[in-house]
C-alpha cells in the first residue's frame, strides 16, 4: 500500500456505510468532522433516515412521543448519498463491492458495516403471522403496537421478560391494560443482571399488577377463525387469552447478507480487532472493512480481552466514532475501542442503569441502599475484582463504580459507604442462569469461538 | 426540532425538565422521558435546557452550539494532525 494511500482516501476515496441507524449516522458525521472529503454512501434497509430506538418501547408506547418522529438529530452536515429502503445482500471482498437488493452494486475503498440486529421472530412462522402478534424493534413495529394498545386490548401477552419485554409490560400497566408476562428463567432480567436483582424486578412487576409467569415457556399461539391471535398456550398447560402478543425474545444479528463473503461473520456478530477492523474467516484482520455497533464483537482489555458484543446505545455511538476515525488515519494514529459498557432502562417508574459487564460477575454486593427499598447499587465481582455495577434509582453512583472497574478495584468492596445495610456486608452469588441455555445468549463470547462457524450448537451444562 | 438525550450520561439533575417542561419530564424519581421531536415554539426553552444540562447529555438539531461537544474530540484530532 503506498504511503500516501490514506491521504488520497481522505481527499477523494469512496467510503460506504452499510446500516443507516445510530452507528451509521454517527460514523458518517465523524468522518466529515475529521476531514474526509471523498464520496460517502449510506445504505439502509428501512425507508427512513436514522431514528432513535430507545423511545420506541418507552415514551412511544406511553403516547408521549410519536413513533414517526424519533429521527436522530444530526451533529453536522454529512453530504452523503443515501440509499434507503434497500438492503445490502452481499459483499465481494476482493472486488470491494456491496451488492444491493435492487441488483445494484456499490464500490468502496473502505467499508463500514453497522447493520445491527433485528428482533428474533416467534419460532413458529405461521403462528407469528397471526394478526395481533407483534415484534418491537423498528419504528413500524412501535407504531403498530402503539395502535393496538390504544385500541384497548383485553389482555396483552409478553413472551420474554428481558428489558424490552419488561418495558412493554410497564407501559401496559401504566396505561391500565392487563398484561401477562412469560419468562423461561426464574425472574425478569436474569440474563442481564442475575437472579438476585431479577427477584427485585419480579416484585416490581407483580406489585404493579403484572401477571408474571416464570419457569414457563410458550408452546403455541392460538388463532381464531379469521386469523387473529386469541390465546397463548404455556408449558405448564395453562392457557391465557390475549388479543395482543408481543414477542420479546432478544435479537438476531444482521450478518446473513455476509454469508460466503469470507468475512468472519456469524450468528454472534462480526469479529473485529480493538480498532474495529473486521476479521476474515481465517482470523486475519482486513484493513478496508470496519465494523461498529450491535453487530460488532471486539476484544476489550478490561474484560480479559474477551470478545464483547454489546447491544448498547452508547456503544454504537462510541464504536462508530472510533471506527470512523480509524478508517481515515494512518496506523500509528488509530485508537482502540475501549468503551466502558453501560446501559439504561426504565420500568414501573424505576430507573435501572448499569456499567461494566454484569453477566461476567459471579458475586454481588449491595453497597448502597437496600434491595427491599428498590433503591440501591449492586456491585458485581469476578475473580477478586469489581467487574460491573447496577443501580435502581441510584444512578449517580455509577460513575464512581465505572472508575473502580477501570482500575481493577478489589472485590469484595472494601471502602466504607454511607448507608451500607447489613445485607451489603457479605457478597452473595449473583445467580446468573447457565449461559449455555439458548435463551440466554452470552453478551460475552469466549475467544475460543470460531467466527467462521455458522452452525452454533448449544450444549447445556445442566438441566 | 429533533433531539436525543444520552441517558448513559444523564444523572437525573432535572434541569431540562425545569427549563423545558413541555419537552422533558421526570418519570419516577430519576428517569427522564422526553419528546424526541420538540415543537418549534420550544426552541428557546430547548436551547436553555441543552445549555443547562450539567452533564451535556442533550443533542439537538439546529441549535447554535448544541450537540457540538460530542464532536469536540474529533475536531481536536483533526486539528492536531
Short mmCIF file of C-alpha atoms in Angstrom, two decimals:
data_model
loop_
_atom_site.label_atom_id
_atom_site.label_comp_id
_atom_site.label_asym_id
_atom_site.label_seq_id
_atom_site.Cartn_x
_atom_site.Cartn_y
_atom_site.Cartn_z
CA UNK A 1 0.00 0.00 0.00
CA UNK A 2 1.53 3.36 -0.96
CA UNK A 3 2.35 5.63 1.93
CA UNK A 4 0.01 8.30 0.67
CA UNK A 5 -2.99 5.98 0.36
CA UNK A 6 -4.66 7.39 3.45
CA UNK A 7 -4.13 10.95 2.23
CA UNK A 8 -5.64 10.02 -1.10
CA UNK A 9 -8.53 8.24 0.65
CA UNK A 10 -9.26 11.28 2.78
CA UNK A 11 -9.29 13.53 -0.28
CA UNK A 12 -11.18 11.52 -2.86
CA UNK A 13 -11.77 7.98 -1.67
CA UNK A 14 -15.14 6.27 -1.52
CA UNK A 15 -16.48 5.19 1.85
CA UNK A 16 -19.63 3.10 2.08
CA UNK A 17 -21.53 2.60 5.33
CA UNK A 18 -23.99 -0.29 5.42
CA UNK A 19 -26.53 0.33 8.15
CA UNK A 20 -28.27 3.69 8.44
CA UNK A 21 -29.11 3.80 12.10
CA UNK A 22 -27.39 5.31 15.14
CA UNK A 23 -23.91 3.86 14.49
CA UNK A 24 -24.03 4.54 10.74
CA UNK A 25 -25.06 8.16 11.22
CA UNK A 26 -22.55 8.95 13.94
CA UNK A 27 -19.78 7.33 11.89
CA UNK A 28 -20.69 9.45 8.87
CA UNK A 29 -20.61 12.60 10.99
CA UNK A 30 -17.24 11.68 12.45
CA UNK A 31 -15.77 11.01 9.02
CA UNK A 32 -16.74 14.51 7.88
CA UNK A 33 -15.71 16.09 11.18
CA UNK A 34 -12.26 14.59 10.76
CA UNK A 35 -11.89 15.93 7.25
CA UNK A 36 -12.98 13.13 4.96
CA UNK A 37 -13.77 14.90 1.70
CA UNK A 38 -14.45 11.94 -0.58
CA UNK A 39 -17.66 10.21 -1.56
CA UNK A 40 -19.83 8.90 1.26
CA UNK A 41 -22.71 6.48 0.77
CA UNK A 42 -25.12 5.27 3.45
CA UNK A 43 -27.16 2.15 2.78
CA UNK A 44 -30.16 1.23 4.94
CA UNK A 45 -32.85 -1.41 4.52
CA UNK A 46 -35.54 0.71 6.15
CA UNK A 47 -37.01 3.59 4.13
CA UNK A 48 -36.40 6.03 6.98
CA UNK A 49 -33.48 8.20 7.86
CA UNK A 50 -31.71 7.23 11.08
CA UNK A 51 -34.02 7.26 14.08
CA UNK A 52 -33.62 6.58 17.76
CA UNK A 53 -34.94 3.30 19.16
CA UNK A 54 -34.93 3.58 22.97
CA UNK A 55 -38.06 5.79 22.99
CA UNK A 56 -39.99 3.17 20.99
CA UNK A 57 -40.52 0.91 23.99
CA UNK A 58 -40.98 3.74 26.48
CA UNK A 59 -42.35 7.18 25.61
CA UNK A 60 -43.90 5.98 22.34
CA UNK A 61 -45.94 3.23 24.00
CA UNK A 62 -46.98 5.70 26.67
CA UNK A 63 -48.22 8.06 23.96
CA UNK A 64 -45.69 10.73 24.94
CA UNK A 65 -43.84 10.66 21.62
CA UNK A 66 -44.81 9.76 18.08
CA UNK A 67 -43.22 6.62 16.65
CA UNK A 68 -42.79 8.54 13.40
CA UNK A 69 -40.86 11.37 14.96
CA UNK A 70 -37.82 9.91 16.69
CA UNK A 71 -35.33 10.78 13.94
CA UNK A 72 -31.90 11.41 15.34
CA UNK A 73 -30.57 14.96 15.32
CA UNK A 74 -27.55 15.46 13.11
CA UNK A 75 -24.38 16.77 14.66
CA UNK A 76 -23.24 18.22 11.34
CA UNK A 77 -23.79 18.12 7.61
CA UNK A 78 -22.62 14.82 6.21
CA UNK A 79 -23.13 15.38 2.48
CA UNK A 80 -23.85 11.72 1.83
CA UNK A 81 -25.54 9.75 -0.87
CA UNK A 82 -28.41 7.95 0.85
CA UNK A 83 -29.58 4.57 -0.36
CA UNK A 84 -32.56 4.00 1.93
CA UNK A 85 -35.16 1.26 1.69
CA UNK A 86 -32.75 -1.12 0.00
CA UNK A 87 -30.95 -3.88 1.87
CA UNK A 88 -27.38 -4.95 1.25
CA UNK A 89 -27.47 -8.56 0.11
CA UNK A 90 -23.86 -9.45 -0.45
CA UNK A 91 -20.25 -8.42 -0.19
CA UNK A 92 -17.41 -9.10 -2.60
CA UNK A 93 -14.25 -8.51 -0.59
CA UNK A 94 -11.80 -8.79 -3.47
CA UNK A 95 -13.72 -6.57 -5.88
CA UNK A 96 -14.65 -4.23 -2.99
CA UNK A 97 -18.32 -4.11 -3.84
CA UNK A 98 -21.53 -4.21 -1.83
CA UNK A 99 -24.45 -5.88 -3.58
CA UNK A 100 -27.89 -4.42 -3.06
CA UNK A 101 -31.34 -5.98 -3.08
CA UNK A 102 -32.32 -3.96 -6.16
CA UNK A 103 -29.49 -5.52 -8.15
CA UNK A 104 -27.24 -2.51 -7.93
CA UNK A 105 -23.65 -2.71 -6.72
CA UNK A 106 -21.73 -0.05 -4.85
CA UNK A 107 -17.95 0.11 -4.94
CA UNK A 108 -15.95 1.21 -1.94
CA UNK A 109 -12.41 1.93 -0.95
CA UNK A 110 -13.27 1.48 2.70
CA UNK A 111 -16.42 -0.09 4.11
CA UNK A 112 -18.09 0.25 7.49
CA UNK A 113 -20.59 -2.42 8.49
CA UNK A 114 -23.15 -1.25 11.05
CA UNK A 115 -26.11 -3.48 10.22
CA UNK A 116 -27.08 -4.04 13.85
CA UNK A 117 -29.60 -6.60 14.97
CA UNK A 118 -33.23 -7.40 14.32
CA UNK A 119 -35.90 -8.77 16.63
CA UNK A 120 -35.91 -12.55 16.95
CA UNK A 121 -39.22 -13.63 15.46
CA UNK A 122 -41.59 -16.15 17.01
CA UNK A 123 -40.18 -19.59 16.35
CA UNK A 124 -43.24 -20.89 14.52
CA UNK A 125 -43.62 -18.70 11.46
CA UNK A 126 -47.30 -19.46 10.80
CA UNK A 127 -48.22 -18.53 14.38
CA UNK A 128 -46.04 -15.45 14.14
CA UNK A 129 -48.15 -14.24 11.22
CA UNK A 130 -51.38 -14.21 13.25
CA UNK A 131 -52.92 -10.77 13.49
CA UNK A 132 -52.01 -9.33 16.89
CA UNK A 133 -48.61 -10.99 17.19
CA UNK A 134 -46.08 -8.15 17.38
CA UNK A 135 -42.35 -7.60 17.49
CA UNK A 136 -40.78 -4.43 18.81
CA UNK A 137 -37.63 -3.27 17.11
CA UNK A 138 -38.39 -0.86 14.29
CA UNK A 139 -40.46 2.28 14.22
CA UNK A 140 -43.10 0.47 12.16
CA UNK A 141 -43.27 -2.17 14.88
CA UNK A 142 -43.71 0.54 17.50
CA UNK A 143 -46.40 2.34 15.51
CA UNK A 144 -48.31 -0.91 15.10
CA UNK A 145 -48.03 -1.89 18.77
CA UNK A 146 -48.99 1.60 19.92
CA UNK A 147 -52.16 1.49 17.81
CA UNK A 148 -53.05 -1.89 19.24
CA UNK A 149 -52.52 -0.72 22.81
CA UNK A 150 -54.55 2.40 22.14
CA UNK A 151 -57.44 0.27 20.89
CA UNK A 152 -57.77 -1.11 24.43
CA UNK A 153 -56.99 -4.82 24.20
CA UNK A 154 -58.49 -7.10 26.81
CA UNK A 155 -55.07 -8.52 27.63
CA UNK A 156 -51.54 -8.22 26.28
CA UNK A 157 -49.23 -11.20 26.49
CA UNK A 158 -45.48 -10.59 26.50
CA UNK A 159 -43.19 -13.51 25.69
CA UNK A 160 -39.84 -12.91 27.36
CA UNK A 161 -39.01 -10.72 30.35
CA UNK A 162 -35.80 -9.09 29.23
CA UNK A 163 -35.52 -5.31 29.19
CA UNK A 164 -37.73 -4.77 26.13
CA UNK A 165 -40.42 -7.17 27.30
CA UNK A 166 -40.44 -5.69 30.78
CA UNK A 167 -40.67 -2.17 29.36
CA UNK A 168 -43.69 -3.19 27.29
CA UNK A 169 -45.31 -4.70 30.38
CA UNK A 170 -44.60 -1.50 32.28
CA UNK A 171 -46.21 0.64 29.56
CA UNK A 172 -49.26 -1.64 29.57
CA UNK A 173 -49.73 -1.29 33.31
CA UNK A 174 -49.22 2.44 33.23
CA UNK A 175 -51.99 2.75 30.65
CA UNK A 176 -54.24 0.36 32.56
CA UNK A 177 -54.00 -2.63 30.23
CA UNK A 178 -53.98 -6.13 31.76
CA UNK A 179 -50.75 -7.87 30.88
CA UNK A 180 -49.25 -11.33 31.33
CA UNK A 181 -45.51 -11.87 31.03
CA UNK A 182 -43.99 -15.32 30.48
CA UNK A 183 -40.32 -15.93 31.21
CA UNK A 184 -38.40 -19.14 30.81
CA UNK A 185 -35.99 -18.28 33.63
CA UNK A 186 -36.94 -17.73 37.27
CA UNK A 187 -37.30 -13.95 37.09
CA UNK A 188 -37.25 -10.97 34.73
CA UNK A 189 -33.87 -9.54 33.64
CA UNK A 190 -31.88 -12.53 34.94
CA UNK A 191 -29.85 -12.84 31.74
CA UNK A 192 -28.59 -9.27 32.10
CA UNK A 193 -28.50 -8.81 35.88
CA UNK A 194 -28.73 -12.23 37.56
CA UNK A 195 -31.25 -13.83 39.89
CA UNK A 196 -30.76 -11.62 42.94
CA UNK A 197 -31.59 -8.44 41.03
CA UNK A 198 -34.11 -10.38 38.94
CA UNK A 199 -36.10 -11.09 42.10
CA UNK A 200 -36.41 -7.34 42.68
CA UNK A 201 -37.61 -6.89 39.11
CA UNK A 202 -40.15 -9.67 39.68
CA UNK A 203 -41.55 -7.93 42.76
CA UNK A 204 -41.69 -4.72 40.79
CA UNK A 205 -43.81 -6.39 38.12
CA UNK A 206 -46.21 -8.26 40.38
CA UNK A 207 -46.77 -5.26 42.65
CA UNK A 208 -47.67 -3.23 39.59
CA UNK A 209 -50.28 -5.77 38.61
CA UNK A 210 -48.38 -7.77 36.00
CA UNK A 211 -49.44 -11.41 35.82
CA UNK A 212 -45.87 -12.74 35.82
CA UNK A 213 -45.32 -16.39 34.95
CA UNK A 214 -41.78 -17.69 35.41
CA UNK A 215 -40.18 -21.06 34.66
CA UNK A 216 -42.57 -21.46 31.77
CA UNK A 217 -42.26 -21.34 28.02
CA UNK A 218 -44.90 -20.59 25.43
CA UNK A 219 -45.71 -23.73 23.49
CA UNK A 220 -48.11 -22.31 20.93
CA UNK A 221 -50.16 -19.32 19.89
CA UNK A 222 -53.75 -19.98 19.02
CA UNK A 223 -55.64 -18.02 16.39
CA UNK A 224 -59.36 -17.62 15.79
CA UNK A 225 -61.22 -18.38 12.58
CA UNK A 226 -60.21 -15.10 10.94
CA UNK A 227 -56.52 -15.36 11.80
CA UNK A 228 -56.37 -13.16 14.87
CA UNK A 229 -54.43 -14.37 17.87
CA UNK A 230 -56.76 -15.24 20.73
CA UNK A 231 -54.87 -17.38 23.24
CA UNK A 232 -51.40 -18.40 24.38
CA UNK A 233 -50.59 -21.94 25.47
CA UNK A 234 -47.89 -22.45 28.08
CA UNK A 235 -45.64 -25.34 29.02
CA UNK A 236 -47.41 -25.71 32.39
CA UNK A 237 -50.54 -26.46 30.35
CA UNK A 238 -52.23 -23.22 31.27
CA UNK A 239 -53.91 -21.13 28.59
CA UNK A 240 -54.06 -17.34 28.66
CA UNK A 241 -56.49 -15.43 26.47
CA UNK A 242 -54.94 -12.37 24.89
CA UNK A 243 -55.57 -10.30 21.78
CA UNK A 244 -52.07 -8.83 21.53
CA UNK A 245 -48.94 -10.94 21.87
CA UNK A 246 -45.55 -9.20 21.99
CA UNK A 247 -42.69 -11.49 21.08
CA UNK A 248 -39.68 -10.21 23.01
CA UNK A 249 -37.09 -12.92 22.67
CA UNK A 250 -33.99 -10.86 22.10
CA UNK A 251 -32.37 -10.23 18.80
CA UNK A 252 -30.60 -11.75 15.84
CA UNK A 253 -27.51 -10.14 14.37
CA UNK A 254 -27.83 -8.97 10.81
CA UNK A 255 -24.95 -10.92 9.31
CA UNK A 256 -26.85 -13.22 6.90
CA UNK A 257 -26.01 -10.98 3.98
CA UNK A 258 -22.31 -11.66 4.59
CA UNK A 259 -22.62 -15.43 4.21
CA UNK A 260 -19.99 -16.62 1.79
CA UNK A 261 -18.25 -13.25 1.72
CA UNK A 262 -15.19 -14.56 3.52
CA UNK A 263 -15.68 -12.20 6.43
CA UNK A 264 -15.59 -13.57 10.00
CA UNK A 265 -19.32 -13.09 10.40
CA UNK A 266 -21.75 -15.43 12.11
CA UNK A 267 -24.72 -15.55 14.46
CA UNK A 268 -22.72 -13.82 17.19
CA UNK A 269 -21.74 -10.91 15.03
CA UNK A 270 -18.70 -9.85 13.09
CA UNK A 271 -15.39 -10.30 14.84
CA UNK A 272 -13.06 -7.34 14.71
CA UNK A 273 -9.89 -6.12 16.39
CA UNK A 274 -9.85 -3.43 19.04
CA UNK A 275 -9.53 -0.88 16.25
CA UNK A 276 -12.85 -2.01 14.69
CA UNK A 277 -11.19 -3.71 11.70
CA UNK A 278 -13.13 -6.81 10.68
CA UNK A 279 -11.53 -10.24 10.68
CA UNK A 280 -11.93 -12.53 7.74
CA UNK A 281 -12.99 -16.12 8.35
CA UNK A 282 -9.36 -17.18 8.79
CA UNK A 283 -8.92 -14.74 11.65
CA UNK A 284 -6.81 -12.37 9.57
CA UNK A 285 -7.57 -8.73 10.03
CA UNK A 286 -8.80 -6.82 6.99
CA UNK A 287 -7.67 -3.27 6.52
CA UNK A 288 -10.53 -1.87 4.49
CA UNK A 289 -13.58 -3.32 6.26
CA UNK A 290 -14.60 -1.89 9.63
CA UNK A 291 -17.42 -2.78 11.99
CA UNK A 292 -19.38 -0.83 14.61
CA UNK A 293 -22.43 -1.12 16.82
CA UNK A 294 -24.60 -4.07 17.79
CA UNK A 295 -23.27 -6.29 15.02
CA UNK A 296 -19.61 -5.98 16.06
CA UNK A 297 -17.73 -8.08 18.56
CA UNK A 298 -14.36 -6.85 19.63
CA UNK A 299 -11.80 -7.69 22.33
CA UNK A 300 -11.76 -5.48 25.42
CA UNK A 301 -8.71 -5.15 27.67
CA UNK A 302 -10.80 -4.58 30.81
CA UNK A 303 -12.67 -7.82 30.35
CA UNK A 304 -9.85 -10.24 29.75
CA UNK A 305 -9.66 -9.46 26.02
CA UNK A 306 -12.79 -11.47 25.50
CA UNK A 307 -14.87 -10.52 22.51
CA UNK A 308 -17.69 -8.26 23.63
CA UNK A 309 -20.74 -7.69 21.55
CA UNK A 310 -22.90 -5.09 23.20
CA UNK A 311 -26.39 -4.09 22.19
CA UNK A 312 -25.92 -0.79 23.92
CA UNK A 313 -26.85 2.63 22.60
CA UNK A 314 -23.67 4.22 23.92
CA UNK A 315 -21.52 1.51 22.44
CA UNK A 316 -22.97 2.15 18.98
CA UNK A 317 -22.03 5.83 19.27
CA UNK A 318 -18.56 5.29 20.70
CA UNK A 319 -17.62 2.44 18.40
CA UNK A 320 -18.86 4.34 15.35
CA UNK A 321 -16.70 7.31 16.28
CA UNK A 322 -13.64 5.12 16.78
CA UNK A 323 -14.22 3.10 13.62
CA UNK A 324 -14.69 6.26 11.55
CA UNK A 325 -11.55 7.81 12.98
CA UNK A 326 -9.51 4.68 12.30
CA UNK A 327 -10.87 4.35 8.77
CA UNK A 328 -9.22 7.52 7.62
CA UNK A 329 -5.98 7.73 9.53
CA UNK A 330 -2.57 6.13 9.43
CA UNK A 331 -1.86 3.08 11.55
CA UNK A 332 0.01 4.86 14.32
CA UNK A 333 -2.85 7.32 14.84
CA UNK A 334 -5.50 4.67 15.33
CA UNK A 335 -7.36 4.33 18.61
CA UNK A 336 -8.69 1.20 20.31
CA UNK A 337 -12.38 0.95 21.13
CA UNK A 338 -12.29 0.51 24.89
CA UNK A 339 -15.64 1.95 25.88
CA UNK A 340 -16.93 1.20 29.35
CA UNK A 341 -20.12 -0.81 28.78
CA UNK A 342 -23.19 1.00 30.09
CA UNK A 343 -26.91 0.77 29.59
CA UNK A 344 -30.15 2.06 31.00
CA UNK A 345 -33.74 1.03 31.21
CA UNK A 346 -36.78 2.46 32.85
CA UNK A 347 -39.76 0.45 34.00
CA UNK A 348 -42.54 0.83 36.57
CA UNK A 349 -41.16 4.24 37.42
CA UNK A 350 -37.72 2.87 38.35
CA UNK A 351 -34.54 3.96 36.62
CA UNK A 352 -32.24 1.00 36.03
CA UNK A 353 -28.68 1.64 34.93
CA UNK A 354 -25.56 -0.44 34.72
CA UNK A 355 -21.85 -0.15 33.99
CA UNK A 356 -19.37 -2.90 33.19
CA UNK A 357 -20.41 -6.42 32.26
CA UNK A 358 -22.71 -7.83 34.98
CA UNK A 359 -23.01 -11.34 33.45
CA UNK A 360 -19.28 -11.79 33.93
CA UNK A 361 -19.76 -11.38 37.67
CA UNK A 362 -20.25 -14.35 39.91
CA UNK A 363 -20.83 -12.47 43.15
CA UNK A 364 -22.85 -9.45 44.14
CA UNK A 365 -22.73 -6.94 46.99
CA UNK A 366 -25.32 -4.30 47.72
CA UNK A 367 -23.19 -1.27 48.54
CA UNK A 368 -25.78 1.49 48.74
CA UNK A 369 -29.44 1.36 49.67
CA UNK A 370 -31.33 -1.90 50.00
CA UNK A 371 -32.98 -4.38 47.67
CA UNK A 372 -36.23 -4.14 49.62
CA UNK A 373 -36.39 -0.38 49.02
CA UNK A 374 -35.74 -0.86 45.31
CA UNK A 375 -33.22 1.90 45.58
CA UNK A 376 -29.73 0.50 45.65
CA UNK A 377 -26.41 -0.07 43.96
CA UNK A 378 -25.28 -3.66 43.41
CA UNK A 379 -21.63 -4.32 42.63
CA UNK A 380 -20.60 -7.46 40.76
CA UNK A 381 -17.34 -9.23 41.46
CA UNK A 382 -15.31 -11.55 39.30
CA UNK A 383 -12.14 -13.28 40.44
CA UNK A 384 -11.47 -10.80 43.19
CA UNK A 385 -12.14 -7.62 41.28
CA UNK A 386 -15.03 -5.29 40.57
CA UNK A 387 -16.42 -6.09 37.13
CA UNK A 388 -19.80 -4.30 36.99
CA UNK A 389 -22.40 -2.34 38.92
CA UNK A 390 -26.13 -1.85 38.59
CA UNK A 391 -28.30 0.84 40.12
CA UNK A 392 -32.02 1.08 40.76
CA UNK A 393 -32.87 4.78 41.23
CA UNK A 394 -29.31 5.46 42.34
CA UNK A 395 -27.58 6.31 39.08
CA UNK A 396 -25.23 8.95 40.40
CA UNK A 397 -23.00 6.29 41.93
CA UNK A 398 -22.30 4.56 38.65
CA UNK A 399 -19.60 6.95 37.51
CA UNK A 400 -17.70 6.09 40.69
CA UNK A 401 -18.03 2.36 40.05
CA UNK A 402 -17.04 2.78 36.41
CA UNK A 403 -13.73 4.17 37.70
CA UNK A 404 -13.43 1.23 40.12
CA UNK A 405 -13.89 -1.21 37.23
CA UNK A 406 -11.28 0.64 35.18
CA UNK A 407 -8.68 0.43 37.89
CA UNK A 408 -9.42 -3.22 38.69
CA UNK A 409 -10.54 -2.44 42.25
CA UNK A 410 -10.71 -5.44 44.59
CA UNK A 411 -13.89 -7.35 45.31
CA UNK A 412 -15.46 -7.76 47.89
CA UNK A 413 -15.79 -3.99 48.02
CA UNK A 414 -13.81 -2.70 50.98
CA UNK A 415 -14.41 1.03 51.15
CA UNK A 416 -16.89 2.26 53.74
CA UNK A 417 -20.13 3.65 52.37
CA UNK A 418 -22.54 5.99 53.99
CA UNK A 419 -25.58 3.82 54.14
CA UNK A 420 -24.35 0.25 53.94
CA UNK A 421 -27.06 -2.09 55.23
CA UNK A 422 -26.43 -5.48 56.78
CA UNK A 423 -27.24 -7.22 53.52
CA UNK A 424 -24.34 -5.49 51.83
CA UNK A 425 -21.61 -6.68 54.17
CA UNK A 426 -21.20 -10.08 52.56
CA UNK A 427 -21.12 -10.89 48.88
CA UNK A 428 -23.75 -13.34 47.66
CA UNK A 429 -23.90 -15.41 44.48
CA UNK A 430 -25.17 -13.17 41.68
CA UNK A 431 -27.13 -16.14 40.36
CA UNK A 432 -26.90 -15.91 36.59
CA UNK A 433 -28.56 -18.65 34.57
CA UNK A 434 -26.43 -21.13 32.71
CA UNK A 435 -25.22 -19.16 29.68
CA UNK A 436 -25.39 -22.25 27.50
CA UNK A 437 -29.18 -22.19 27.73
CA UNK A 438 -30.30 -21.00 24.33
CA UNK A 439 -32.49 -18.20 25.70
CA UNK A 440 -29.58 -16.57 27.43
CA UNK A 441 -27.12 -15.95 24.66
CA UNK A 442 -23.98 -14.60 26.27
CA UNK A 443 -23.08 -10.98 25.70
CA UNK A 444 -19.51 -12.02 26.37
CA UNK A 445 -18.22 -14.61 23.98
CA UNK A 446 -15.23 -16.74 24.78
CA UNK A 447 -12.38 -16.22 22.39
CA UNK A 448 -12.33 -19.93 21.54
CA UNK A 449 -15.35 -19.45 19.30
CA UNK A 450 -14.53 -19.58 15.62
CA UNK A 451 -16.12 -16.62 13.85
CA UNK A 452 -16.39 -18.71 10.69
CA UNK A 453 -18.65 -21.22 12.41
CA UNK A 454 -22.19 -20.65 11.24
CA UNK A 455 -23.52 -23.73 12.99
CA UNK A 456 -23.64 -22.96 16.67
CA UNK A 457 -24.67 -25.91 18.79
CA UNK A 458 -25.58 -25.38 22.42
CA UNK A 459 -24.63 -27.99 24.98
CA UNK A 460 -26.49 -27.16 28.18
CA UNK A 461 -24.23 -27.91 31.13
CA UNK A 462 -27.14 -28.63 33.46
CA UNK A 463 -30.80 -29.35 33.10
CA UNK B 1 -36.62 20.06 16.19
CA UNK B 2 -35.07 16.70 16.75
CA UNK B 3 -33.29 15.90 19.93
CA UNK B 4 -31.74 12.97 21.69
CA UNK B 5 -30.55 12.53 25.25
CA UNK B 6 -27.61 10.29 26.04
CA UNK B 7 -29.19 8.55 29.00
CA UNK B 8 -25.86 6.99 29.93
CA UNK B 9 -24.69 10.50 30.74
CA UNK B 10 -27.99 11.67 32.23
CA UNK B 11 -27.82 11.83 36.03
CA UNK B 12 -31.37 12.99 36.62
CA UNK B 13 -30.49 16.54 37.60
CA UNK B 14 -33.84 17.54 36.06
CA UNK B 15 -32.58 20.92 34.87
CA UNK B 16 -34.09 20.20 31.46
CA UNK B 17 -37.46 19.27 32.96
CA UNK B 18 -37.40 22.54 34.88
CA UNK B 19 -36.45 24.70 31.90
CA UNK B 20 -38.47 22.96 29.17
CA UNK B 21 -41.26 21.06 30.91
CA UNK B 22 -43.17 20.52 27.67
CA UNK B 23 -40.25 18.58 26.22
CA UNK B 24 -38.71 16.84 29.23
CA UNK B 25 -40.32 15.22 32.24
CA UNK B 26 -39.14 13.10 35.12
CA UNK B 27 -40.72 9.70 35.27
CA UNK B 28 -40.46 8.25 38.73
CA UNK B 29 -37.63 9.52 40.90
CA UNK B 30 -34.80 9.76 38.45
CA UNK B 31 -35.62 8.56 34.95
CA UNK B 32 -36.15 11.04 32.19
CA UNK B 33 -38.71 10.88 29.42
CA UNK B 34 -38.66 13.36 26.60
CA UNK B 35 -40.31 14.10 23.30
CA UNK B 36 -37.63 13.46 20.65
CA UNK B 37 -39.44 15.82 18.29
CA UNK B 38 -39.87 19.10 20.12
CA UNK B 39 -42.24 21.64 18.61
CA UNK B 40 -40.64 24.69 17.02
CA UNK B 41 -42.08 27.08 19.61
CA UNK B 42 -39.97 25.26 22.22
CA UNK B 43 -36.72 26.26 20.51
CA UNK B 44 -35.65 28.81 23.06
CA UNK B 45 -36.53 26.68 26.07
CA UNK B 46 -34.83 23.69 24.48
CA UNK B 47 -31.69 25.72 23.87
CA UNK B 48 -31.66 26.72 27.52
CA UNK B 49 -32.13 23.11 28.61
CA UNK B 50 -29.28 21.97 26.38
CA UNK B 51 -27.02 24.63 27.83
CA UNK B 52 -28.05 23.95 31.41
CA UNK B 53 -27.56 20.18 31.42
CA UNK B 54 -24.73 19.63 33.91
CA UNK B 55 -23.50 16.54 32.03
CA UNK B 56 -24.11 17.85 28.50
CA UNK B 57 -26.27 14.86 27.63
CA UNK B 58 -28.66 16.58 25.20
CA UNK B 59 -28.01 16.86 21.48
CA UNK B 60 -30.47 18.84 19.37
CA UNK B 61 -30.70 19.83 15.75
CA UNK B 62 -30.23 23.38 14.66
CA UNK B 63 -29.38 25.00 17.98
CA UNK B 64 -26.22 27.05 17.93
CA UNK B 65 -23.52 25.28 19.82
CA UNK B 66 -25.84 22.44 20.79
CA UNK B 67 -24.57 18.94 20.44
CA UNK B 68 -21.14 20.00 19.30
CA UNK B 69 -19.43 18.82 22.45
CA UNK B 70 -19.51 15.25 21.25
CA UNK B 71 -17.61 16.03 18.10
CA UNK B 72 -15.14 18.10 20.06
CA UNK B 73 -12.66 15.27 20.36
CA UNK B 74 -12.95 14.57 16.65
CA UNK B 75 -12.33 18.23 15.93
CA UNK B 76 -9.28 18.25 18.14
CA UNK B 77 -7.99 15.11 16.48
CA UNK B 78 -8.25 16.78 13.11
CA UNK B 79 -6.65 19.99 14.28
CA UNK B 80 -3.81 18.03 15.80
CA UNK B 81 -2.91 16.42 12.52
#
